PDB file of C-alpha atoms and ligand atoms in Angstrom:
ATOM      1  CA  MET A   1      38.135  -9.542  15.770  1.00 94.00           C
ATOM      2  CA  LYS A   2      34.643  -9.501  17.177  1.00 98.00           C
ATOM      3  CA  ILE A   3      31.302  -9.429  15.339  1.00 98.00           C
ATOM      4  CA  GLY A   4      28.182  -7.923  16.747  1.00 98.00           C
ATOM      5  CA  VAL A   5      24.620  -9.070  16.088  1.00 98.00           C
ATOM      6  CA  LEU A   6      22.107  -6.276  16.566  1.00 98.00           C
ATOM      7  CA  GLY A   7      19.995  -7.551  19.481  1.00 98.00           C
ATOM      8  CA  MET A   8      16.785  -5.613  19.071  1.00 96.00           C
ATOM      9  CA  GLN A   9      14.376  -8.071  17.431  1.00 96.00           C
ATOM     10  CA  GLY A  10      14.493 -11.050  15.131  1.00 96.00           C
ATOM     11  CA  ASP A  11      16.525 -14.047  14.664  1.00 97.00           C
ATOM     12  CA  ILE A  12      19.476 -12.971  16.780  1.00 97.00           C
ATOM     13  CA  ARG A  13      20.454 -16.358  18.282  1.00 97.00           C
ATOM     14  CA  GLU A  14      20.670 -17.961  14.947  1.00 97.00           C
ATOM     15  CA  HIS A  15      23.285 -15.443  13.581  1.00 98.00           C
ATOM     16  CA  ILE A  16      25.352 -15.911  16.882  1.00 98.00           C
ATOM     17  CA  GLN A  17      25.346 -19.689  16.051  1.00 97.00           C
ATOM     18  CA  ALA A  18      26.389 -19.306  12.385  1.00 97.00           C
ATOM     19  CA  LEU A  19      29.338 -17.006  13.615  1.00 98.00           C
ATOM     20  CA  ARG A  20      30.254 -19.582  16.270  1.00 97.00           C
ATOM     21  CA  GLN A  21      30.593 -22.112  13.617  1.00 96.00           C
ATOM     22  CA  LEU A  22      33.423 -19.947  12.159  1.00 97.00           C
ATOM     23  CA  ASP A  23      34.986 -19.599  15.646  1.00 96.00           C
ATOM     24  CA  CYS A  24      34.242 -15.985  15.739  1.00 97.00           C
ATOM     25  CA  ASP A  25      34.024 -13.806  18.819  1.00 98.00           C
ATOM     26  CA  THR A  26      30.486 -12.525  19.067  1.00 98.00           C
ATOM     27  CA  GLN A  27      28.554  -9.872  21.050  1.00 97.00           C
ATOM     28  CA  ILE A  28      24.993  -8.946  21.100  1.00 98.00           C
ATOM     29  CA  VAL A  29      24.620  -5.302  20.372  1.00 98.00           C
ATOM     30  CA  LYS A  30      21.722  -3.816  22.410  1.00 98.00           C
ATOM     31  CA  LYS A  31      23.113  -0.477  23.442  1.00 97.00           C
ATOM     32  CA  LEU A  32      25.188   2.212  21.800  1.00 97.00           C
ATOM     33  CA  LYS A  33      28.241   1.333  23.888  1.00 97.00           C
ATOM     34  CA  ASP A  34      28.088  -2.191  22.689  1.00 98.00           C
ATOM     35  CA  LEU A  35      28.703  -1.007  19.251  1.00 96.00           C
ATOM     36  CA  LYS A  36      32.054   0.309  20.135  1.00 94.00           C
ATOM     37  CA  GLU A  37      33.244  -3.139  20.897  1.00 97.00           C
ATOM     38  CA  VAL A  38      32.661  -4.867  17.572  1.00 98.00           C
ATOM     39  CA  ASP A  39      34.457  -4.753  14.269  1.00 98.00           C
ATOM     40  CA  GLY A  40      31.273  -5.389  12.200  1.00 98.00           C
ATOM     41  CA  LEU A  41      27.561  -5.714  12.715  1.00 98.00           C
ATOM     42  CA  ILE A  42      24.928  -8.059  11.431  1.00 98.00           C
ATOM     43  CA  ILE A  43      21.317  -6.705  11.208  1.00 98.00           C
ATOM     44  CA  PRO A  44      19.087  -9.796  11.484  1.00 98.00           C
ATOM     45  CA  GLY A  45      15.850 -10.775   9.893  1.00 97.00           C
ATOM     46  CA  GLY A  46      12.648  -9.944  11.738  1.00 97.00           C
ATOM     47  CA  GLU A  47      10.379  -6.945  11.351  1.00 97.00           C
ATOM     48  CA  SER A  48      12.248  -3.926   9.803  1.00 98.00           C
ATOM     49  CA  THR A  49       9.781  -1.456  11.362  1.00 98.00           C
ATOM     50  CA  THR A  50      10.443  -2.691  14.873  1.00 98.00           C
ATOM     51  CA  ILE A  51      14.131  -2.872  14.316  1.00 98.00           C
ATOM     52  CA  THR A  52      14.225   0.558  13.023  1.00 98.00           C
ATOM     53  CA  ARG A  53      12.251   2.009  15.951  1.00 98.00           C
ATOM     54  CA  LEU A  54      14.500   0.321  18.484  1.00 98.00           C
ATOM     55  CA  MET A  55      17.682   1.388  16.736  1.00 98.00           C
ATOM     56  CA  LYS A  56      16.468   5.018  16.842  1.00 98.00           C
ATOM     57  CA  LEU A  57      15.517   4.724  20.568  1.00 98.00           C
ATOM     58  CA  THR A  58      19.022   3.511  21.474  1.00 98.00           C
ATOM     59  CA  GLY A  59      20.984   6.116  19.351  1.00 98.00           C
ATOM     60  CA  ILE A  60      22.373   3.239  17.361  1.00 98.00           C
ATOM     61  CA  TRP A  61      20.656   4.415  14.238  1.00 98.00           C
ATOM     62  CA  ASP A  62      22.561   7.732  13.976  1.00 98.00           C
ATOM     63  CA  GLU A  63      25.860   6.262  15.165  1.00 98.00           C
ATOM     64  CA  ILE A  64      25.820   3.568  12.665  1.00 98.00           C
ATOM     65  CA  LYS A  65      25.443   5.979   9.853  1.00 97.00           C
ATOM     66  CA  GLU A  66      28.545   7.731  10.944  1.00 97.00           C
ATOM     67  CA  MET A  67      30.543   4.563  11.360  1.00 97.00           C
ATOM     68  CA  ALA A  68      29.476   3.338   7.961  1.00 97.00           C
ATOM     69  CA  LYS A  69      31.049   6.438   6.374  1.00 95.00           C
ATOM     70  CA  GLU A  70      34.358   5.273   7.918  1.00 95.00           C
ATOM     71  CA  GLY A  71      33.928   1.837   6.320  1.00 97.00           C
ATOM     72  CA  PHE A  72      32.387  -0.007   9.320  1.00 98.00           C
ATOM     73  CA  PRO A  73      31.240  -3.387   7.816  1.00 98.00           C
ATOM     74  CA  ILE A  74      27.536  -4.324   8.055  1.00 98.00           C
ATOM     75  CA  PHE A  75      25.718  -7.533   7.026  1.00 98.00           C
ATOM     76  CA  GLY A  76      21.796  -7.476   6.868  1.00 98.00           C
ATOM     77  CA  THR A  77      19.401 -10.355   6.194  1.00 98.00           C
ATOM     78  CA  CYS A  78      15.960  -9.894   5.044  1.00 98.00           C
ATOM     79  CA  ALA A  79      14.568  -7.215   7.264  1.00 98.00           C
ATOM     80  CA  GLY A  80      18.228  -6.206   7.945  1.00 98.00           C
ATOM     81  CA  LEU A  81      18.463  -5.498   4.127  1.00 98.00           C
ATOM     82  CA  VAL A  82      15.309  -3.518   4.140  1.00 98.00           C
ATOM     83  CA  VAL A  83      16.732  -1.353   6.951  1.00 98.00           C
ATOM     84  CA  LEU A  84      19.944  -0.828   4.977  1.00 98.00           C
ATOM     85  CA  ALA A  85      18.315   0.072   1.554  1.00 98.00           C
ATOM     86  CA  ARG A  86      18.185   3.330   0.023  1.00 98.00           C
ATOM     87  CA  GLU A  87      14.358   3.286  -0.450  1.00 98.00           C
ATOM     88  CA  ILE A  88      11.306   1.085   0.119  1.00 98.00           C
ATOM     89  CA  THR A  89       9.149   1.515  -2.896  1.00 98.00           C
ATOM     90  CA  ASN A  90       5.961   0.273  -1.299  1.00 97.00           C
ATOM     91  CA  ALA A  91       6.545   2.155   2.000  1.00 97.00           C
ATOM     92  CA  LYS A  92       8.211   5.394   1.271  1.00 94.00           C
ATOM     93  CA  GLU A  93       7.383   6.801   4.646  1.00 96.00           C
ATOM     94  CA  GLN A  94       9.501   4.167   6.279  1.00 97.00           C
ATOM     95  CA  GLU A  95      12.863   5.627   6.969  1.00 98.00           C
ATOM     96  CA  THR A  96      15.937   3.574   6.018  1.00 98.00           C
ATOM     97  CA  LEU A  97      19.595   3.944   6.750  1.00 98.00           C
ATOM     98  CA  GLY A  98      20.348   4.377   3.095  1.00 98.00           C
ATOM     99  CA  LEU A  99      23.698   2.696   3.330  1.00 98.00           C
ATOM    100  CA  LEU A 100      23.071   0.277   0.309  1.00 98.00           C
ATOM    101  CA  ASP A 101      22.017   1.583  -2.995  1.00 98.00           C
ATOM    102  CA  VAL A 102      19.093  -0.554  -3.756  1.00 98.00           C
ATOM    103  CA  SER A 103      15.372  -0.065  -3.970  1.00 98.00           C
ATOM    104  CA  VAL A 104      13.240  -2.723  -2.301  1.00 98.00           C
ATOM    105  CA  GLU A 105       9.673  -3.830  -2.198  1.00 98.00           C
ATOM    106  CA  ARG A 106       8.778  -5.025   1.302  1.00 98.00           C
ATOM    107  CA  ASN A 107       7.133  -8.481   1.404  1.00 97.00           C
ATOM    108  CA  GLY A 108       7.656  -8.497  -2.289  1.00 97.00           C
ATOM    109  CA  TYR A 109       6.760 -12.149  -2.828  1.00 95.00           C
ATOM    110  CA  GLY A 110       3.539 -11.855  -0.781  1.00 92.00           C
ATOM    111  CA  ARG A 111       2.481 -12.877   2.694  1.00 89.00           C
ATOM    112  CA  GLN A 112       3.739 -15.449   5.151  1.00 86.00           C
ATOM    113  CA  ILE A 113       2.032 -18.213   3.171  1.00 86.00           C
ATOM    114  CA  ASN A 114       4.070 -17.333   0.084  1.00 88.00           C
ATOM    115  CA  SER A 115       7.416 -17.981   1.975  1.00 94.00           C
ATOM    116  CA  PHE A 116       9.566 -20.470   0.108  1.00 96.00           C
ATOM    117  CA  GLU A 117      12.951 -22.100  -0.104  1.00 97.00           C
ATOM    118  CA  ALA A 118      15.145 -22.378  -3.193  1.00 97.00           C
ATOM    119  CA  GLU A 119      18.685 -23.436  -4.125  1.00 97.00           C
ATOM    120  CA  ILE A 120      20.799 -20.334  -4.558  1.00 96.00           C
ATOM    121  CA  GLU A 121      23.887 -20.105  -6.701  1.00 97.00           C
ATOM    122  CA  VAL A 122      26.334 -17.627  -5.185  1.00 97.00           C
ATOM    123  CA  GLU A 123      29.437 -16.161  -6.912  1.00 93.00           C
ATOM    124  CA  GLY A 124      32.412 -17.824  -5.650  1.00 92.00           C
ATOM    125  CA  LEU A 125      30.788 -20.766  -3.832  1.00 95.00           C
ATOM    126  CA  GLU A 126      31.057 -24.061  -5.472  1.00 95.00           C
ATOM    127  CA  LEU A 127      27.813 -25.577  -4.101  1.00 96.00           C
ATOM    128  CA  PRO A 128      24.477 -23.765  -3.907  1.00 97.00           C
ATOM    129  CA  VAL A 129      23.042 -22.359  -0.709  1.00 97.00           C
ATOM    130  CA  ARG A 130      19.623 -23.190   0.598  1.00 97.00           C
ATOM    131  CA  GLY A 131      17.878 -19.908   0.400  1.00 97.00           C
ATOM    132  CA  VAL A 132      14.965 -19.439   2.931  1.00 98.00           C
ATOM    133  CA  PHE A 133      12.738 -16.608   1.893  1.00 98.00           C
ATOM    134  CA  ILE A 134      10.241 -15.574   4.516  1.00 97.00           C
ATOM    135  CA  ARG A 135       8.143 -12.513   3.774  1.00 96.00           C
ATOM    136  CA  ALA A 136      11.350 -11.442   1.794  1.00 97.00           C
ATOM    137  CA  PRO A 137      11.772  -8.104   0.183  1.00 98.00           C
ATOM    138  CA  ILE A 138      12.409  -8.006  -3.667  1.00 98.00           C
ATOM    139  CA  ILE A 139      15.200  -5.850  -4.682  1.00 98.00           C
ATOM    140  CA  THR A 140      13.759  -3.976  -7.702  1.00 98.00           C
ATOM    141  CA  HIS A 141      16.682  -1.742  -8.572  1.00 98.00           C
ATOM    142  CA  VAL A 142      20.460  -1.794  -7.844  1.00 98.00           C
ATOM    143  CA  GLY A 143      22.914   1.259  -8.139  1.00 98.00           C
ATOM    144  CA  ASP A 144      26.038   1.156 -10.188  1.00 98.00           C
ATOM    145  CA  ASP A 145      28.184   0.517  -7.168  1.00 98.00           C
ATOM    146  CA  VAL A 146      26.219  -2.443  -6.070  1.00 98.00           C
ATOM    147  CA  LYS A 147      27.608  -5.969  -6.852  1.00 98.00           C
ATOM    148  CA  VAL A 148      25.035  -8.764  -7.302  1.00 98.00           C
ATOM    149  CA  LEU A 149      26.540 -11.859  -5.921  1.00 98.00           C
ATOM    150  CA  SER A 150      23.362 -13.984  -6.461  1.00 98.00           C
ATOM    151  CA  SER A 151      20.124 -13.812  -8.154  1.00 98.00           C
ATOM    152  CA  HIS A 152      16.858 -15.902  -8.098  1.00 97.00           C
ATOM    153  CA  ARG A 153      14.246 -15.726 -10.636  1.00 94.00           C
ATOM    154  CA  GLY A 154      16.055 -12.905 -12.223  1.00 95.00           C
ATOM    155  CA  ARG A 155      16.089 -10.776  -9.043  1.00 97.00           C
ATOM    156  CA  PRO A 156      19.197  -9.993  -6.994  1.00 98.00           C
ATOM    157  CA  VAL A 157      19.145 -11.781  -3.628  1.00 98.00           C
ATOM    158  CA  LEU A 158      22.601 -11.298  -2.368  1.00 98.00           C
ATOM    159  CA  VAL A 159      24.469  -7.993  -2.906  1.00 98.00           C
ATOM    160  CA  ALA A 160      27.495  -6.124  -1.718  1.00 98.00           C
ATOM    161  CA  GLN A 161      28.555  -2.455  -1.811  1.00 98.00           C
ATOM    162  CA  GLY A 162      31.835  -1.596  -0.282  1.00 97.00           C
ATOM    163  CA  LYS A 163      31.711  -3.050   3.312  1.00 98.00           C
ATOM    164  CA  VAL A 164      27.905  -3.642   3.161  1.00 98.00           C
ATOM    165  CA  LEU A 165      26.610  -7.179   2.415  1.00 98.00           C
ATOM    166  CA  ALA A 166      22.942  -8.062   2.278  1.00 98.00           C
ATOM    167  CA  ALA A 167      20.665 -10.877   1.553  1.00 98.00           C
ATOM    168  CA  THR A 168      16.914 -10.972   0.966  1.00 98.00           C
ATOM    169  CA  PHE A 169      16.989 -14.559   2.417  1.00 98.00           C
ATOM    170  CA  HIS A 170      18.082 -16.082   5.649  1.00 98.00           C
ATOM    171  CA  PRO A 171      21.287 -17.982   5.467  1.00 97.00           C
ATOM    172  CA  GLU A 172      21.285 -17.996   9.335  1.00 97.00           C
ATOM    173  CA  LEU A 173      18.249 -20.322   9.461  1.00 97.00           C
ATOM    174  CA  VAL A 174      19.947 -23.113   7.594  1.00 97.00           C
ATOM    175  CA  LYS A 175      21.563 -25.559  10.054  1.00 94.00           C
ATOM    176  CA  GLY A 176      25.241 -26.029   9.433  1.00 94.00           C
ATOM    177  CA  GLU A 177      25.318 -23.319   6.737  1.00 96.00           C
ATOM    178  CA  SER A 178      28.070 -20.596   7.493  1.00 97.00           C
ATOM    179  CA  ARG A 179      29.423 -19.774   4.010  1.00 98.00           C
ATOM    180  CA  ILE A 180      27.522 -16.486   3.616  1.00 98.00           C
ATOM    181  CA  HIS A 181      28.611 -15.528   7.202  1.00 98.00           C
ATOM    182  CA  ARG A 182      32.220 -16.353   6.107  1.00 98.00           C
ATOM    183  CA  LEU A 183      32.004 -13.914   3.138  1.00 97.00           C
ATOM    184  CA  PHE A 184      31.087 -11.347   5.767  1.00 98.00           C
ATOM    185  CA  VAL A 185      33.891 -12.308   8.112  1.00 98.00           C
ATOM    186  CA  GLU A 186      36.330 -11.946   5.125  1.00 97.00           C
ATOM    187  CA  MET A 187      34.911  -8.576   4.486  1.00 97.00           C
ATOM    188  CA  VAL A 188      35.568  -7.538   8.159  1.00 97.00           C
ATOM    189  CA  ASN A 189      38.993  -9.031   7.969  1.00 95.00           C
ATOM    190  CA  GLY A 190      39.659  -6.882   4.892  1.00 91.00           C
ATOM    191  CA  LYS A 191      40.051  -9.625   2.516  1.00 67.00           C
TER     192      LYS A 191
HETATM  193  N1  LIG B 201       8.986  -8.477   5.704  1.00 89.53           N
HETATM  194  C1  LIG B 201       9.731  -8.165   6.824  1.00 89.53           C
HETATM  195  C2  LIG B 201      10.072  -6.642   6.840  1.00 89.53           C
HETATM  196  O1  LIG B 201      10.095  -5.969   5.924  1.00 89.53           O
HETATM  197  C3  LIG B 201      11.054  -8.919   6.729  1.00 89.53           C
HETATM  198  C4  LIG B 201      10.818 -10.429   7.005  1.00 89.53           C
HETATM  199  C5  LIG B 201      11.961 -11.161   7.393  1.00 89.53           C
HETATM  200  O2  LIG B 201      13.033 -10.568   7.878  1.00 89.53           O
HETATM  201  N2  LIG B 201      11.874 -12.406   7.479  1.00 89.53           N
HETATM  202  O3  LIG B 201      10.371  -6.257   7.987  1.00 89.53           O
END
């Protein structure tokens, strides 16, 4: 089993490190052919507009939509969640993959200066996770098929739908933290 991290832009290395803690085989996915070699894909945090543009340029955008129909597992953090969402309420012109039935507001908590950290309770985990929110999106609506695994200030911050997992925060930025990545690895393993 090998997990890919989309290597367009954003905190790619941090995701690789979190996966290595779980003894996972990893691969940075930069080209369409790389996608064929992995059993699941992480879309990192970064800048959703840039990630989108580069995904389209490489052909990964269209391919991933097809693969998702066949149940290919995808995990997005922050900008990755924005890319996966059904719609961006405050940037309707920004195209999304639409693989996760949520509406999001980009930079929902404000600008960089309004970034924050908080202890996040996650369903199934005994101890809270340190949630790092950096220009994070706010999920304003979730569809019926979306499972909310964690909320903060009354807003969903970790959600799952089928084989898609997404967080508005950055578990990859907390040193030694790999529990959310483990959830994804279990999803890939079909548990
Ligand atoms: N605000 C960014 C975006 O929408 C996401 C920020 C992040 O990933 N830390 O692209």
